[in-house]
Amino acid sequence: MDPNTPVVFLHAFPLHAGMWADQREALGGREVLTPDFPGFGGRAPGEPTLEAFARAVLADLDAAGIDRAIFVGLSMGGYVAFRLHALAPERFAGLVLADTRSGADDEAGRQKRSEQAARVRAEGTGWMAAALLPALLGETTRRERPDAVARAEALITGADAEGVARALEAMRDRPDSTPQLGEITCPTLVLVGAEDTLTPPAAARAMVEALPDARLVELPGAGHLSNLELPEAFDAALLDFLA
């Protein structure tokens, strides 16, 4: 892969672009863009759809003068990557799908997101870190990596309530991207934490089987936020793919 191709990192929910600090450092002098989605990282909330998030990223690419890039999306960032590819496949030189899935929410998942959005609007976001981290982080991380736990908590703390609520609605209403997988012809890396219970390894393997040019890397001891839990292993897999 061309070493001059920029890399665009798409962040997870309910974090912001600061989650990619280790990866920015690992990529050294390579051009990197880490946009915040609307409603995160101080960016004003916008329309509650993932397509609107994708259009915001495209505007950021245009502002930075980036025509084509390698997109790295983790969790919600992966959902946005699917919308980006649907809007502008010609801008993809490569794709990394980390701890994400192509399918839409089932009815129980949609109901849960609606309830969380209502709670955030009523109570704010102060409850979210304690409620979400047990699922976002793998068992090994929660037991053995207090620094990673503290960092994840810090990245969630202070999130904008309306931005979080709209992101929940956007994810709730996202389409099933599984039929799109066969159209993603760029080289693709699928990364997943072995302890990820939200988008488990089975979902990652299913995507690899449907993608035309994909390979799988499973990270033992990591959960859903694998880049924060095992940054060295995540970065090694990413750098190998980029090479």
XYZ file of C-alpha atoms in Angstrom:
243
model
C 0.000 0.000 0.000
C 1.283 3.472 -0.878
C 3.000 4.912 2.228
C 1.844 8.384 1.188
C -1.830 7.488 1.425
C -3.435 9.308 4.361
C -5.144 7.343 7.138
C -8.492 8.494 8.524
C -9.542 7.199 11.958
C -13.248 7.047 12.830
C -13.978 6.893 16.545
C -16.207 4.686 18.678
C -19.284 5.582 20.717
C -19.465 7.353 23.140
C -15.813 8.401 22.861
C -14.204 11.051 20.686
C -11.231 11.311 18.341
C -8.814 11.454 21.275
C -9.089 7.663 21.487
C -6.669 7.438 18.548
C -3.686 9.139 20.239
C -1.579 5.952 20.351
C -2.283 5.200 16.711
C -1.357 8.721 15.600
C 1.985 8.284 17.336
C 2.527 4.811 15.879
C 2.045 6.083 12.334
C 4.821 8.618 12.778
C 5.108 11.061 9.901
C 2.231 9.652 7.875
C -0.667 12.025 7.171
C -3.463 11.213 9.619
C -6.932 12.669 10.067
C -8.964 11.983 13.228
C -12.305 13.751 12.818
C -14.881 14.023 15.565
C -18.404 13.126 14.556
C -21.139 15.743 15.053
C -21.942 15.988 18.744
C -18.531 14.758 19.929
C -15.213 16.396 20.788
C -16.760 19.852 20.935
C -18.415 19.569 17.520
C -22.045 20.707 17.439
C -24.690 17.972 17.153
C -26.317 17.570 13.776
C -28.817 15.359 12.008
C -29.169 12.012 13.853
C -28.147 9.745 10.974
C -24.917 7.939 10.193
C -25.103 9.320 6.661
C -24.899 12.814 8.137
C -21.851 11.693 10.134
C -20.317 10.358 6.914
C -20.995 13.604 5.068
C -19.295 15.515 7.876
C -16.213 13.305 7.440
C -16.260 13.888 3.669
C -16.338 17.632 4.319
C -13.331 17.244 6.618
C -11.502 15.287 3.915
C -12.216 18.013 1.385
C -11.047 20.699 3.803
C -7.799 18.773 4.336
C -7.292 18.228 0.605
C -7.515 14.437 0.927
C -8.913 12.696 -2.154
C -8.340 9.051 -1.192
C -7.509 7.484 2.149
C -7.341 4.323 4.201
C -10.253 4.434 6.642
C -10.020 2.858 10.099
C -13.367 2.580 11.872
C -13.912 1.060 15.308
C -17.423 0.191 16.533
C -19.606 3.179 15.545
C -16.695 4.298 13.385
C -17.133 1.093 11.401
C -20.821 1.859 10.905
C -19.851 5.284 9.575
C -17.245 3.697 7.300
C -19.985 1.640 5.647
C -22.000 4.816 5.006
C -18.893 6.549 3.654
C -18.270 3.714 1.233
C -21.881 3.837 0.085
C -21.530 7.570 -0.603
C -18.005 7.707 -2.046
C -16.377 4.315 -2.745
C -13.806 5.956 -5.017
C -12.210 7.605 -1.985
C -11.241 4.272 -0.384
C -7.681 3.026 -0.835
C -8.125 0.589 2.041
C -10.349 -0.163 5.004
C -9.896 -1.399 8.568
C -13.034 -2.578 10.358
C -12.277 -2.943 14.062
C -14.715 -4.372 16.614
C -17.753 -3.603 14.495
C -20.378 -5.454 12.497
C -22.275 -4.996 9.275
C -25.738 -5.943 10.513
C -28.430 -3.590 11.782
C -29.786 -3.639 15.331
C -32.477 -6.157 16.144
C -35.673 -4.944 17.803
C -34.284 -5.402 21.325
C -31.174 -3.436 20.393
C -33.252 -0.636 18.881
C -35.392 -0.432 22.005
C -32.319 -0.261 24.243
C -30.832 2.601 22.234
C -34.130 4.500 22.436
C -34.193 4.046 26.202
C -30.578 5.181 26.543
C -31.222 8.275 24.410
C -34.196 9.202 26.590
C -32.152 8.690 29.764
C -29.269 10.805 28.464
C -31.630 13.651 27.635
C -33.252 13.396 31.078
C -30.166 12.815 33.248
C -27.101 13.822 31.233
C -24.146 11.530 30.575
C -22.717 11.102 34.066
C -24.042 7.548 34.390
C -22.662 6.280 31.099
C -19.082 5.302 31.920
C -20.052 3.019 34.803
C -22.924 1.532 32.818
C -21.102 0.933 29.533
C -17.499 0.093 30.433
C -18.218 -3.485 31.590
C -19.339 -4.261 28.023
C -16.880 -1.998 26.202
C -13.782 -3.467 27.855
C -12.730 -7.094 27.914
C -12.586 -9.123 31.095
C -8.777 -9.211 31.026
C -8.554 -5.437 30.690
C -10.979 -4.848 33.549
C -9.001 -7.229 35.725
C -5.396 -6.406 34.794
C -5.195 -3.000 33.044
C -6.420 -0.233 35.344
C -4.723 2.439 33.235
C -6.740 1.399 30.176
C -9.938 1.410 32.210
C -9.187 4.902 33.522
C -8.372 6.167 30.044
C -11.588 4.804 28.567
C -13.576 6.358 31.399
C -11.894 9.729 30.825
C -12.723 9.615 27.116
C -16.407 9.063 27.897
C -16.670 11.595 30.713
C -17.981 14.970 29.619
C -19.626 13.783 26.424
C -22.342 16.110 25.158
C -25.760 14.744 26.133
C -27.601 15.761 22.977
C -24.724 14.559 20.794
C -24.807 11.176 22.530
C -28.593 10.928 22.209
C -28.496 11.685 18.490
C -25.692 9.180 17.940
C -27.769 6.530 19.693
C -30.672 7.322 17.375
C -28.383 7.248 14.343
C -27.043 3.811 15.278
C -30.545 2.575 16.111
C -31.803 3.511 12.654
C -28.778 2.449 10.608
C -29.396 0.136 7.645
C -28.093 -3.390 7.318
C -24.753 -3.050 5.526
C -24.286 -6.785 4.998
C -25.488 -6.682 1.353
C -22.876 -3.959 0.737
C -19.897 -6.108 1.772
C -19.446 -7.672 -1.662
C -19.032 -4.198 -3.165
C -16.097 -3.245 -0.898
C -13.258 -4.309 -3.180
C -10.391 -2.376 -1.563
C -7.957 -4.284 0.690
C -9.626 -4.717 4.067
C -8.399 -5.708 7.515
C -10.950 -6.915 10.052
C -9.692 -6.588 13.626
C -11.513 -7.917 16.664
C -10.799 -8.408 20.334
C -11.171 -12.046 21.331
C -13.146 -10.917 24.404
C -15.429 -8.533 22.496
C -18.993 -9.423 23.512
C -20.694 -6.543 21.657
C -19.370 -7.337 18.171
C -17.833 -10.764 18.772
C -15.266 -12.658 16.681
C -18.031 -14.634 14.982
C -19.383 -11.399 13.488
C -15.876 -10.462 12.338
C -15.389 -13.839 10.666
C -18.711 -13.491 8.861
C -17.626 -10.140 7.415
C -14.305 -11.543 6.251
C -16.087 -14.322 4.407
C -18.308 -11.817 2.596
C -15.647 -9.201 1.758
C -13.786 -9.729 -1.556
C -10.292 -8.874 -0.248
C -10.132 -9.197 3.518
C -8.123 -10.786 6.279
C -8.841 -11.251 9.955
C -6.716 -10.492 12.995
C -8.030 -11.504 16.414
C -6.442 -9.869 19.455
C -6.348 -12.176 22.511
C -7.090 -10.424 25.791
C -8.890 -7.462 24.239
C -12.550 -6.532 24.274
C -14.553 -4.030 22.238
C -12.184 -1.047 22.588
C -9.208 -3.053 21.386
C -7.072 -0.075 20.356
C -7.177 1.246 23.939
C -6.865 -2.121 25.636
C -3.948 -3.502 23.617
C -2.502 -0.552 21.684
C 0.777 -2.261 20.813
C -0.929 -5.321 19.334
C -3.512 -3.168 17.552
C -0.797 -0.922 16.113
C 1.300 -3.901 14.993
C -1.650 -5.340 13.050
C -2.441 -1.948 11.561
C 1.167 -1.264 10.501
C 1.449 -4.717 8.969
C -1.679 -4.044 6.931
C -0.458 -0.630 5.823
C 2.865 -2.148 4.731
